[in-house]
Structure formats: C-alpha cells, structure tokens
Coordinates of C-alpha atoms in Angstrom, one line a residue:
M1 CA -149.3 -183.9 -16.1
S2 CA -152.2 -183.4 -13.7
G3 CA -152.8 -181.7 -10.4
R4 CA -151.6 -178.3 -9.2
V5 CA -148.2 -177.0 -8.3
A6 CA -148.3 -175.5 -4.9
V7 CA -147.2 -171.9 -4.5
G8 CA -144.1 -171.4 -2.5
H9 CA -141.0 -169.3 -2.3
T10 CA -137.6 -170.2 -3.4
T11 CA -134.2 -168.5 -2.7
D12 CA -132.1 -167.7 -5.7
A13 CA -128.3 -167.4 -5.9
A14 CA -128.4 -163.8 -4.8
G15 CA -130.3 -164.7 -1.6
S16 CA -133.6 -163.1 -2.6
T17 CA -136.9 -164.9 -2.4
A18 CA -139.1 -165.2 -5.5
P19 CA -142.5 -167.0 -5.9
S20 CA -142.2 -170.4 -7.4
L21 CA -144.0 -171.3 -10.7
R22 CA -147.8 -171.7 -10.2
T23 CA -149.8 -173.6 -12.8
T24 CA -152.6 -176.1 -13.3
S25 CA -152.7 -179.2 -15.4
L26 CA -152.5 -178.4 -19.1
R27 CA -154.6 -181.4 -19.9
L28 CA -157.3 -180.4 -17.4
R29 CA -157.3 -176.8 -18.6
T30 CA -157.6 -177.8 -22.2
V31 CA -160.5 -180.2 -21.6
V32 CA -162.4 -177.7 -19.4
A33 CA -161.9 -174.9 -21.9
I34 CA -163.1 -177.1 -24.8
V35 CA -166.1 -178.4 -22.9
L36 CA -167.1 -174.9 -21.7
L37 CA -166.8 -173.6 -25.3
L38 CA -169.0 -176.4 -26.5
A39 CA -171.5 -175.8 -23.7
V40 CA -171.7 -172.1 -24.6
L41 CA -172.2 -172.9 -28.3
L42 CA -174.9 -175.5 -27.6
G43 CA -176.6 -173.1 -25.2
G44 CA -176.5 -170.4 -27.8
L45 CA -177.9 -172.8 -30.4
C46 CA -180.8 -173.9 -28.2
V47 CA -181.7 -170.2 -27.5
A48 CA -181.4 -169.4 -31.2
V49 CA -183.7 -172.3 -32.2
Q50 CA -186.2 -171.4 -29.5
V51 CA -186.4 -167.8 -30.6
L52 CA -186.4 -168.4 -34.4
L53 CA -188.9 -171.3 -34.2
G54 CA -191.1 -169.4 -31.8
D55 CA -191.2 -166.4 -34.1
Q56 CA -191.9 -168.6 -37.1
L57 CA -194.7 -170.4 -35.3
R58 CA -196.2 -167.1 -34.2
A59 CA -196.0 -165.8 -37.7
Q60 CA -197.7 -168.9 -39.1
T61 CA -200.5 -168.5 -36.5
V62 CA -201.0 -164.8 -37.5
D63 CA -201.1 -165.8 -41.2
R64 CA -203.7 -168.5 -40.4
L65 CA -205.9 -166.0 -38.5
R66 CA -205.6 -163.5 -41.4
D67 CA -206.6 -166.2 -43.8
R68 CA -209.6 -167.0 -41.7
A69 CA -210.5 -163.3 -41.4
S70 CA -210.2 -162.9 -45.2
A71 CA -212.4 -165.9 -45.8
A72 CA -215.0 -164.7 -43.2
A73 CA -215.0 -161.2 -44.8
A74 CA -215.9 -162.8 -48.1
L75 CA -218.9 -164.5 -46.5
V76 CA -220.2 -161.3 -44.8
G77 CA -223.5 -160.4 -46.4
T78 CA -224.1 -163.9 -47.7
V79 CA -224.1 -165.7 -44.4
D80 CA -225.7 -164.4 -41.3
A81 CA -223.4 -163.5 -38.4
D82 CA -224.4 -166.3 -36.2
D83 CA -223.8 -168.9 -38.8
L84 CA -220.5 -167.3 -39.7
A85 CA -219.4 -167.2 -36.1
D86 CA -220.3 -170.9 -35.6
R87 CA -218.3 -171.9 -38.6
L88 CA -215.2 -170.0 -37.4
S89 CA -215.6 -171.3 -33.8
M90 CA -215.6 -174.9 -35.0
Q91 CA -211.9 -174.4 -35.9
G92 CA -211.1 -173.8 -32.2
L93 CA -211.2 -170.0 -32.4
S94 CA -212.9 -167.5 -30.2
V95 CA -215.0 -165.4 -32.5
R96 CA -216.5 -161.9 -31.9
I97 CA -218.3 -160.1 -34.7
V98 CA -219.5 -156.5 -34.2
Q99 CA -221.9 -155.5 -37.0
P100 CA -222.2 -151.9 -38.3
D101 CA -225.5 -151.4 -36.5
G102 CA -223.8 -152.4 -33.2
A103 CA -225.1 -155.9 -33.0
E104 CA -222.5 -158.3 -31.5
V105 CA -222.1 -162.1 -32.0
Q106 CA -219.7 -164.3 -30.0
A107 CA -218.9 -167.9 -30.5
G108 CA -216.3 -170.5 -29.6
P109 CA -214.2 -170.8 -26.4
S110 CA -213.6 -167.8 -24.3
P111 CA -210.0 -166.3 -24.0
E112 CA -209.7 -167.8 -20.5
Q113 CA -210.4 -171.3 -21.9
L114 CA -207.8 -170.7 -24.6
R115 CA -205.2 -169.7 -22.0
A116 CA -205.9 -173.0 -20.2
G117 CA -204.9 -174.9 -23.3
P118 CA -206.3 -176.0 -26.6
P119 CA -209.9 -177.4 -26.3
D120 CA -210.8 -180.9 -27.2
P121 CA -212.9 -181.2 -30.4
G122 CA -215.8 -182.8 -28.3
D123 CA -215.8 -179.9 -26.0
L124 CA -216.4 -177.3 -28.7
P125 CA -219.9 -175.7 -28.5
A126 CA -222.4 -176.8 -31.0
P127 CA -223.4 -174.4 -33.8
G128 CA -225.7 -171.8 -32.6
S129 CA -224.9 -172.4 -28.9
G130 CA -222.0 -170.1 -28.5
P131 CA -222.1 -167.0 -26.3
G132 CA -224.5 -164.4 -27.6
A133 CA -226.7 -167.0 -29.4
A134 CA -229.5 -166.5 -27.0
A135 CA -229.1 -162.8 -27.2
G136 CA -229.5 -163.0 -30.9
N137 CA -232.8 -164.7 -30.5
T138 CA -234.1 -162.0 -28.1
G139 CA -233.8 -159.2 -30.7
T140 CA -231.6 -157.0 -28.6
G141 CA -229.2 -156.0 -31.4
T142 CA -227.1 -159.1 -31.2
G143 CA -229.3 -161.5 -33.1
R144 CA -228.9 -162.7 -36.6
T145 CA -228.9 -159.9 -39.1
T146 CA -228.0 -160.0 -42.8
T147 CA -226.2 -156.8 -43.9
G148 CA -224.0 -155.8 -46.8
S149 CA -224.0 -156.7 -50.4
A150 CA -224.2 -160.1 -52.0
D151 CA -220.5 -159.8 -53.2
G152 CA -219.3 -159.9 -49.6
A153 CA -216.8 -157.5 -47.9
S154 CA -213.0 -157.1 -47.7
V155 CA -210.6 -156.5 -44.9
V156 CA -209.6 -152.8 -44.6
S157 CA -207.1 -153.1 -41.7
S158 CA -206.1 -155.5 -39.1
T159 CA -204.1 -155.5 -35.9
T160 CA -202.6 -158.3 -33.8
S161 CA -201.9 -158.5 -30.1
E162 CA -200.7 -161.3 -27.8
D163 CA -201.4 -161.6 -24.2
D164 CA -200.5 -164.5 -21.8
G165 CA -201.1 -167.5 -24.1
V166 CA -203.6 -166.0 -26.5
L167 CA -203.2 -164.3 -29.9
T168 CA -205.9 -161.9 -31.1
L169 CA -206.4 -160.6 -34.6
R170 CA -208.8 -157.6 -34.9
S171 CA -209.9 -156.9 -38.5
R172 CA -212.0 -154.0 -39.8
L173 CA -214.1 -154.7 -42.9
D174 CA -215.0 -152.1 -45.6
D175 CA -218.7 -152.3 -44.6
G176 CA -217.9 -151.3 -41.0
T177 CA -218.0 -154.8 -39.5
V178 CA -215.3 -155.6 -36.9
L179 CA -214.2 -159.2 -36.8
T180 CA -212.1 -160.4 -33.8
L181 CA -210.5 -163.8 -33.9
T182 CA -208.6 -165.2 -30.9
T183 CA -206.6 -168.4 -30.7
G184 CA -204.5 -170.0 -28.0
T185 CA -200.7 -170.2 -28.2
R186 CA -200.3 -172.8 -25.4
D187 CA -199.7 -175.5 -28.0
V188 CA -196.9 -173.4 -29.5
Q189 CA -195.4 -172.8 -26.1
S190 CA -195.7 -176.5 -25.2
T191 CA -194.0 -177.4 -28.5
L192 CA -191.2 -175.0 -27.8
A193 CA -190.8 -176.3 -24.2
T194 CA -190.7 -179.9 -25.4
L195 CA -188.1 -178.9 -28.0
G196 CA -186.1 -177.2 -25.3
W197 CA -186.1 -180.2 -23.1
V198 CA -185.1 -182.5 -26.0
M199 CA -182.3 -180.2 -27.1
G200 CA -181.1 -179.8 -23.5
A201 CA -181.0 -183.6 -23.0
A202 CA -179.3 -184.0 -26.3
S203 CA -176.8 -181.3 -25.5
A204 CA -176.0 -182.9 -22.1
G205 CA -175.4 -186.2 -23.8
F206 CA -173.3 -184.6 -26.4
L207 CA -171.2 -182.9 -23.7
V208 CA -170.7 -186.1 -21.9
I209 CA -169.4 -187.8 -25.1
A210 CA -167.4 -184.7 -25.9
V211 CA -165.7 -184.8 -22.4
V212 CA -164.7 -188.4 -23.0
G213 CA -163.5 -187.8 -26.6
V214 CA -161.7 -184.6 -25.8
T215 CA -159.9 -186.2 -22.8
L216 CA -158.7 -189.0 -25.0
V217 CA -157.6 -186.7 -27.8
V218 CA -155.9 -184.2 -25.5
R219 CA -154.1 -187.0 -23.6
R220 CA -152.8 -188.4 -26.9
A221 CA -151.9 -184.9 -28.1
L222 CA -150.0 -184.1 -24.9
R223 CA -148.2 -187.5 -24.8
P224 CA -145.0 -186.0 -26.2
L225 CA -144.8 -183.8 -23.1
D226 CA -144.7 -186.9 -21.0
V227 CA -141.8 -188.1 -23.2
V228 CA -140.1 -184.7 -22.7
T229 CA -140.6 -185.1 -18.9
S230 CA -139.2 -188.7 -18.8
T231 CA -136.3 -187.7 -21.0
A232 CA -135.5 -184.7 -18.8
M233 CA -135.6 -187.0 -15.7
S234 CA -133.4 -189.5 -17.4
I235 CA -130.9 -186.8 -18.3
A236 CA -131.0 -185.5 -14.7
G237 CA -130.3 -189.1 -13.6
G238 CA -127.1 -189.3 -15.5
D239 CA -128.0 -190.2 -19.1
R240 CA -126.4 -187.1 -20.6
G241 CA -126.5 -188.3 -24.2
R242 CA -130.2 -188.9 -24.4
R243 CA -132.1 -186.6 -26.7
L244 CA -135.7 -186.1 -27.9
R245 CA -135.0 -185.8 -31.7
P246 CA -138.5 -184.8 -32.9
H247 CA -139.7 -186.0 -36.3
R248 CA -140.9 -182.5 -37.1
D249 CA -139.6 -179.2 -35.9
D250 CA -142.4 -177.0 -37.4
T251 CA -144.9 -177.8 -34.7
E252 CA -145.2 -176.3 -31.2
I253 CA -144.0 -179.5 -29.4
G254 CA -141.4 -180.0 -32.1
R255 CA -140.0 -176.6 -31.6
V256 CA -139.9 -177.1 -27.8
A257 CA -138.1 -180.5 -28.3
T258 CA -135.7 -179.0 -30.8
A259 CA -134.9 -176.1 -28.4
L260 CA -134.5 -178.5 -25.5
D261 CA -132.1 -180.7 -27.6
T262 CA -130.1 -177.6 -28.6
M263 CA -129.9 -176.5 -24.9
L264 CA -128.8 -179.9 -23.8
D265 CA -126.1 -180.0 -26.5
A266 CA -124.9 -176.6 -25.3
V267 CA -125.0 -177.6 -21.7
E268 CA -123.3 -180.9 -22.3
G269 CA -120.7 -179.2 -24.4
A270 CA -120.1 -176.6 -21.7
E271 CA -119.9 -179.3 -19.1
D272 CA -117.3 -181.2 -21.2
Q273 CA -115.4 -178.0 -21.7
A274 CA -115.4 -177.3 -18.0
V275 CA -114.3 -180.8 -17.2
Q276 CA -111.5 -180.6 -19.9
A277 CA -110.5 -177.2 -18.6
E278 CA -110.3 -178.5 -15.1
L279 CA -108.2 -181.5 -16.3
R280 CA -105.9 -179.2 -18.2
L281 CA -105.6 -176.9 -15.2
R282 CA -104.6 -179.8 -13.0
A283 CA -102.2 -181.1 -15.6
F284 CA -100.8 -177.6 -16.0
L285 CA -100.3 -177.1 -12.3
S286 CA -98.7 -180.5 -12.0
D287 CA -96.4 -179.9 -15.0
A288 CA -95.6 -176.4 -13.7
A289 CA -94.7 -177.7 -10.3
H290 CA -92.5 -180.4 -12.0
E291 CA -90.8 -177.8 -14.2
L292 CA -90.2 -175.5 -11.3
R293 CA -89.0 -178.3 -9.1
T294 CA -86.1 -179.1 -11.4
P295 CA -84.4 -175.6 -11.4
V296 CA -85.3 -175.0 -7.7
A297 CA -83.7 -178.3 -6.7
G298 CA -80.6 -177.5 -8.8
V299 CA -80.3 -174.1 -7.1
R300 CA -80.8 -175.7 -3.7
A301 CA -78.2 -178.4 -4.3
A302 CA -75.6 -176.0 -5.6
A303 CA -76.2 -173.6 -2.8
E304 CA -75.9 -176.3 -0.2
T305 CA -72.7 -177.5 -1.8
L306 CA -71.2 -174.0 -1.8
I307 CA -72.1 -173.6 1.9
R308 CA -71.1 -177.0 3.3
A309 CA -68.4 -178.3 1.1
G310 CA -66.3 -175.1 1.1
V311 CA -65.4 -175.6 -2.6
Q312 CA -63.2 -173.0 -4.2
G313 CA -61.7 -172.1 -7.5
E314 CA -63.1 -173.6 -10.7
Q315 CA -65.6 -175.8 -9.0
Q316 CA -67.1 -172.8 -7.1
E317 CA -67.4 -170.9 -10.4
Q318 CA -69.2 -173.9 -12.0
L319 CA -71.6 -174.1 -9.1
A320 CA -72.3 -170.4 -9.3
V321 CA -72.9 -170.6 -13.0
H322 CA -75.3 -173.5 -12.4
V323 CA -77.2 -171.5 -9.8
V324 CA -77.6 -168.5 -12.1
R325 CA -78.7 -170.8 -15.0
Q326 CA -81.3 -172.6 -13.0
A327 CA -82.5 -169.4 -11.5
G328 CA -82.9 -167.9 -14.9
R329 CA -84.8 -171.0 -16.1
A330 CA -87.2 -170.7 -13.2
S331 CA -87.6 -167.0 -13.8
R332 CA -88.4 -167.6 -17.5
L333 CA -90.9 -170.2 -16.6
V334 CA -92.6 -167.9 -14.1
D335 CA -92.6 -165.1 -16.7
D336 CA -94.2 -167.4 -19.3
M337 CA -96.8 -168.6 -16.9
L338 CA -97.7 -164.9 -16.1
T339 CA -97.9 -164.2 -19.8
M340 CA -100.3 -167.2 -20.3
A341 CA -102.4 -165.9 -17.4
R342 CA -102.6 -162.4 -19.0
L343 CA -103.6 -164.0 -22.3
D344 CA -106.4 -166.0 -20.6
R345 CA -107.6 -162.8 -18.9
G346 CA -107.4 -160.7 -22.1
I347 CA -104.2 -158.9 -22.9
D348 CA -104.0 -155.2 -23.9
L349 CA -102.4 -154.6 -27.3
D350 CA -100.7 -151.4 -28.3
R351 CA -101.7 -151.4 -32.0
R352 CA -99.8 -149.2 -34.4
P353 CA -99.5 -149.0 -38.2
V354 CA -96.7 -151.3 -39.3
D355 CA -95.2 -152.3 -42.6
L356 CA -95.0 -156.0 -42.3
A357 CA -92.4 -156.4 -45.0
A358 CA -90.0 -153.9 -43.4
F359 CA -90.9 -155.2 -39.9
L360 CA -90.0 -158.8 -40.7
T361 CA -86.7 -157.7 -42.3
A362 CA -85.7 -155.8 -39.2
E363 CA -86.8 -158.6 -36.9
A364 CA -84.9 -161.1 -38.9
E365 CA -81.7 -159.1 -38.4
R366 CA -82.3 -159.1 -34.6
L367 CA -82.9 -162.9 -34.7
V368 CA -79.5 -163.4 -36.5
L369 CA -77.8 -161.4 -33.8
R370 CA -79.4 -163.4 -31.1
L371 CA -79.0 -166.8 -32.8
P372 CA -75.7 -166.4 -34.7
S373 CA -75.4 -170.1 -35.5
V374 CA -78.7 -170.3 -37.3
H375 CA -78.9 -169.6 -41.0
L376 CA -82.0 -167.4 -41.6
D377 CA -83.4 -166.5 -45.0
V378 CA -86.1 -163.9 -45.4
R379 CA -88.4 -163.5 -48.3
V380 CA -90.8 -160.5 -48.3
P381 CA -92.6 -158.6 -51.1
D382 CA -91.1 -155.6 -52.6
H383 CA -94.2 -153.5 -51.8
P384 CA -95.4 -152.3 -48.4
V385 CA -97.8 -154.6 -46.5
P386 CA -99.7 -152.3 -44.1
A387 CA -101.1 -153.7 -40.9
L388 CA -102.3 -152.4 -37.5
L389 CA -100.5 -154.5 -34.9
D390 CA -98.7 -154.5 -31.6
A391 CA -95.2 -154.9 -33.0
D392 CA -93.6 -155.9 -29.7
R393 CA -96.0 -158.8 -29.3
I394 CA -95.6 -160.0 -32.9
A395 CA -91.9 -159.8 -32.4
Q396 CA -92.4 -162.0 -29.3
V397 CA -94.3 -164.5 -31.5
L398 CA -91.5 -164.6 -34.1
G399 CA -88.9 -164.9 -31.3
N400 CA -90.7 -167.9 -29.7
L401 CA -91.1 -169.6 -33.2
A402 CA -87.4 -169.0 -33.9
D403 CA -86.2 -170.3 -30.5
N404 CA -88.4 -173.4 -31.0
A405 CA -86.9 -173.9 -34.5
A406 CA -83.4 -173.4 -33.3
R407 CA -83.8 -176.0 -30.5
A408 CA -85.3 -178.4 -33.0
T409 CA -82.4 -178.0 -35.4
G410 CA -79.7 -178.3 -32.7
G411 CA -78.9 -174.6 -32.8
D412 CA -77.2 -174.5 -36.2
G413 CA -80.0 -175.3 -38.6
H414 CA -81.5 -173.5 -41.6
L415 CA -84.7 -171.3 -41.2
L416 CA -86.8 -169.7 -43.9
L417 CA -89.1 -166.7 -43.0
T418 CA -91.6 -165.9 -45.8
L419 CA -94.3 -163.2 -46.0
L420 CA -97.2 -163.7 -48.4
A421 CA -99.6 -160.9 -49.0
A422 CA -101.7 -160.5 -52.2
D423 CA -102.9 -157.1 -53.2
G424 CA -106.4 -156.4 -51.9
A425 CA -106.3 -159.4 -49.5
D426 CA -107.6 -159.1 -45.9
T427 CA -104.8 -161.1 -44.4
A428 CA -101.1 -161.7 -44.7
V429 CA -99.4 -165.0 -44.1
V430 CA -96.0 -165.4 -42.4
R431 CA -94.4 -168.8 -42.7
L432 CA -91.4 -170.0 -40.7
E433 CA -89.9 -173.3 -41.8
D434 CA -86.8 -175.2 -40.5
D435 CA -84.9 -178.2 -41.6
G436 CA -85.2 -180.1 -38.3
I437 CA -86.9 -183.4 -37.6
G438 CA -90.3 -181.8 -38.1
I439 CA -93.6 -182.3 -36.2
P440 CA -95.7 -185.5 -36.7
T441 CA -99.2 -184.7 -38.1
A442 CA -100.8 -186.2 -35.0
D443 CA -98.9 -183.8 -32.8
R444 CA -99.4 -180.6 -34.7
E445 CA -102.2 -179.4 -32.6
R446 CA -100.9 -180.9 -29.3
V447 CA -97.7 -178.8 -29.5
F448 CA -99.9 -175.8 -28.7
D449 CA -101.0 -177.2 -25.4
R450 CA -99.3 -175.8 -22.3
L451 CA -96.2 -177.5 -21.0
V452 CA -96.1 -180.0 -23.9
R453 CA -92.7 -180.9 -25.2
L454 CA -91.9 -183.4 -27.9
D455 CA -89.0 -185.3 -26.5
D456 CA -87.5 -186.1 -29.9
G457 CA -87.2 -182.4 -30.6
R458 CA -85.6 -181.0 -27.6
E459 CA -84.4 -181.9 -24.1
D460 CA -84.7 -180.4 -20.7
R461 CA -81.3 -178.8 -20.7
S462 CA -82.3 -176.8 -23.8
G463 CA -84.3 -174.5 -21.6
G464 CA -87.7 -175.0 -23.2
A465 CA -90.6 -175.5 -20.8
G466 CA -93.4 -176.0 -23.4
L467 CA -95.0 -172.5 -23.1
G468 CA -93.5 -170.7 -26.1
L469 CA -96.0 -172.0 -28.7
P470 CA -99.1 -171.6 -26.5
I471 CA -98.0 -168.0 -25.8
A472 CA -97.4 -167.4 -29.5
R473 CA -100.8 -168.7 -30.5
G474 CA -102.5 -166.7 -27.8
I475 CA -100.9 -163.5 -29.0
A476 CA -101.8 -164.3 -32.6
R477 CA -105.5 -164.8 -31.7
A478 CA -105.5 -161.7 -29.6
S479 CA -104.3 -159.8 -32.6
G480 CA -107.1 -161.1 -34.8
G481 CA -105.0 -163.8 -36.5
E482 CA -104.1 -167.5 -36.1
L483 CA -101.1 -169.7 -35.7
V484 CA -101.0 -173.3 -36.8
A485 CA -98.5 -176.0 -37.6
A486 CA -98.6 -176.9 -41.3
D487 CA -96.8 -178.9 -44.0
P488 CA -93.4 -177.4 -45.1
L489 CA -93.2 -176.1 -48.6
V490 CA -89.5 -175.6 -49.0
L491 CA -87.5 -177.2 -46.2
D492 CA -88.0 -180.6 -44.7
G493 CA -88.6 -179.9 -41.1
A494 CA -91.4 -178.1 -39.2
A495 CA -93.5 -175.2 -40.6
F496 CA -95.6 -172.7 -38.7
V497 CA -98.1 -170.4 -40.4
L498 CA -99.0 -167.1 -38.8
T499 CA -102.0 -165.3 -40.3
L500 CA -102.4 -161.6 -39.5
P501 CA -105.0 -159.1 -40.6
V502 CA -103.8 -156.3 -42.9
A503 CA -105.3 -152.8 -43.4
S504 CA -104.9 -150.1 -45.9
A505 CA -102.9 -147.0 -45.1
A506 CA -106.0 -144.9 -45.1
A507 CA -107.7 -147.1 -42.6
S508 CA -104.7 -147.0 -40.3
A509 CA -104.5 -143.2 -40.5
S510 CA -108.2 -143.0 -39.7
D511 CA -107.8 -145.0 -36.6
H512 CA -105.1 -142.7 -35.3
G513 CA -106.6 -139.4 -36.5
R514 CA -103.7 -138.6 -38.8
E515 CA -102.0 -139.8 -42.0
A516 CA -100.4 -143.2 -41.4
R517 CA -96.7 -143.6 -41.7
L518 CA -95.6 -147.1 -42.4
T519 CA -92.3 -147.3 -40.6
P520 CA -90.4 -150.4 -39.7
V521 CA -89.9 -151.2 -36.1
G522 CA -86.3 -151.3 -34.9

C-alpha cells in the first residue's frame, strides 16, 4: 500500500505500447493531504488571532488615551499645565501641552524612549522635572500658566497616529489648548509576538499528534484494501472460489468489493463455460469420429469384398445396398453436423406469415406419407393462429421430433400432435407425444446434447446419430421459441413441447409492407 509504482510501457494485445499505471501510495497521499489541510487551517487561525487581537489591543490603547485626554481636559483651568503634565507622565505617557498663548509644556519619556520599550516605574521623571520644566521657570512662554474657566474644558476633536512602536493622540480642547499624549506599543507587539510563538509551538505539537493519529486512522480505514489485495493474489494463485463478501455494499470500499465479487463470479462462470465448451467439443469430435467410422468402415469392407471376392448375384446386390445405406448414413451425419455449425454461427431464417393451425395440418399429412406405419393424430384450433416463422425450418423441427418418436415406438407407434393457442396470447404451444418407452426425468435435458442417444430407445441400425433433437432445439431458439421434454398428458411415452411466438395478422402485414395472407405451407 506504500511506495510508488514506476512508470513504464507495456505492450497490449494489438502490439501497441501504452504507459503503465502511475500512482503513489493512497495512505501517504491521504495523510499528507490531511496534515497540509490542518497546517493551513492552523496557520490561518494564528494569523487571524494575531490580527484580531492586535486590533483589539490597539483599540483599547486608543480608548485609554482618550480617557486620559478627557480627564486632563476637565482639569484644564483648575490645575496648572506643569502639574497636569506631571500627573499624566506618571502613567508612562509622553505629554505635550500647547496652551492658547503658545506656551508649551512637556513631561514624561520621549517618543524615542517609548520606542525602546516601556519604562520602569523607577526610571520615570519626578514631578516637575520633565522636559520644559526649566523653561517654564524662565518665563519664556512655557512656564506654568493658569488659563480657562474654573469649570474646565472639553475635547473638541482628536486624531490618532501610529509610528514605529508609538501611538499618539492629539486632542484639541474648546479653549484652544492642544493636548498630545504618546504611549509606546512595544508591550502590545511583545505580547503578540509571544502569543505567536506559543501558538506556533502548540500548532507544531498538534500537527505531530495529528500525523500519528491520522496515520493510524487511515491505516485502519484502508485495511480492507489490503484484504482486497490478498484476496486477489489468492484468487490468482488458484483459489477461484474465494470472495470478499463485504458486510455493507453502500460504502466506497463495499461497492468496490461487491463489484469485484460480481466480476469474479462472471469470470469464473465464463471460465467454467469455456472449460465445459471445450470438453463438449472434444466429446463431440470424438463421438462424431466414432459415428463416422462405423459407416465408413462398412463401406470400406463392402467395397473390398466386392473387389476381391468377386461375388455376384444376390450377395453382390446386398453388398451394394449396404454400401449405399452406410454412405447415406454418413452423408446424413455430415449434413447434421453442418446444420449444427450453422446454428452455432447464427442461422438466417426466411420468416413469413404462417397460419400454424393449417401449417400443422398440412405437415401432419406429409409425415403420414413419410411414416406410413405410424398412427398420427392432429388436434388444432378451429381458428387461425398467425405467426411469423420460417416454415421450412419449423417443418424440419417437426420432422426430427416425428423421426425420434417413430424410432422410439419401433416404427408403428401412436403419435399425437396438438396445437394450443389462446386468444390474445403471445405464444403458441405445439405438443408431440408418443406411446413409446418415454424419457426418464433425469435424461430430459441430456437428450438435447449433441450425439447423445438413449440406448433403450433406439439402436445404431435405426440411423439416429443423436443430432436431431439438438438441431430441433437450435432452430426453435433461433425462431424466438423453445423446445423442451415434458411429462405426457395423453399418451404414456415421451412428450416434447415446442413454444413459438405468435403475431397478429396486422403485425405480419406491417413487416412485409402489405396485407398479410395466412396461407398454409404445402
């Protein structure tokens, strides 16, 4: 289940080269795909957390600066600028206050110090010692000055800006004072960086655990494929009857296993059929050679006697008759074998509209002329039974059945030919019964095999080679019907049932492009 299949070229039955199947391990591809998907999801989660948390921390920092600016604005006019700047700077802010008269006060760490990182509480300047304190004492416009009303001021507008680790809020008050507060964002960036490292390490650990877990899960999930592989190798090794037999066939592997079992059943069935066909062919050739050897040997012996012994008179005539009889038997056997070969290849039928009732009546008259010692009764409906058939081939079927019945009854038995056709039915049934010794139930299907003869029914001198019934069934099936041996209904011997498709007169006329005329053959 692992590794890669090398790319090569194979030669098919036609002699052309085609690239062989190229694939990688399904287990490896599944694990890699799942791990890559988890890695992408975890990476996206880390980035999303970093962005969302950074924005939230920045917004909190801006809100804190605005709160400080609003509180400082309320103290403007009640607290001098230096004292106010000192108070704000004690919170780690860089403070710059520009009064309406242009006086400027600064306190707290400088922006450069804030960029370097948050100051320690002990490093913060003492009140009154920030930048600009000395200038305020010199009276140059940056000293302590009390302006505004006793009610304080309010923020009119404010703007924020961020530059390389510092965040600045510039607020304009309604008395004209401009208050600028600057704080460092290095602590926020440090927090985000630490969070990123923690999430990265956690994600890496999770991916390691996921690789192990997914590998185990995928290996267990794909274990049925190993079973399929071992089963296929076992079948290739000769265990043809082994099957997968999945518990469920509504899953992917279940459907594959079911399809494989179905294919194996079909292949095994085809293999058995091929073996049986080969066995039947060998048996047929052996039996055919045996059947042909008998008349050929008779002809040869009679011919040698005629040539060497110099017989004359009645004995010569008997030998000549024997030669003709054996030659005729060999000729009939060859003709039957050729007919079977045509049926196997697919025989062409000359289908024409036929009235089965009239056809069977006319055919029975010909059978009586050909078999004068046989008593043949015919029972047909008094209404036409239209069908679209090859009358000559159906007559051949009836002739083979009649000859078989005549041999079974010793040549002077009783035969019953019956036609059953209900109005509106799709098929008509022709039954031929005799009063011979009958056919055992176990042999009713075997009699349709080629060159099969029931020794109790007839002998070699009767002329039957065992091809009449197979030919009759082949013609019946080629005509869209069937021929089987069944239980007799009236007489006590054998019974054969010939099923033939029937058609309406309109359908027959449509097939021939004219109005059908149901005429008896003969």
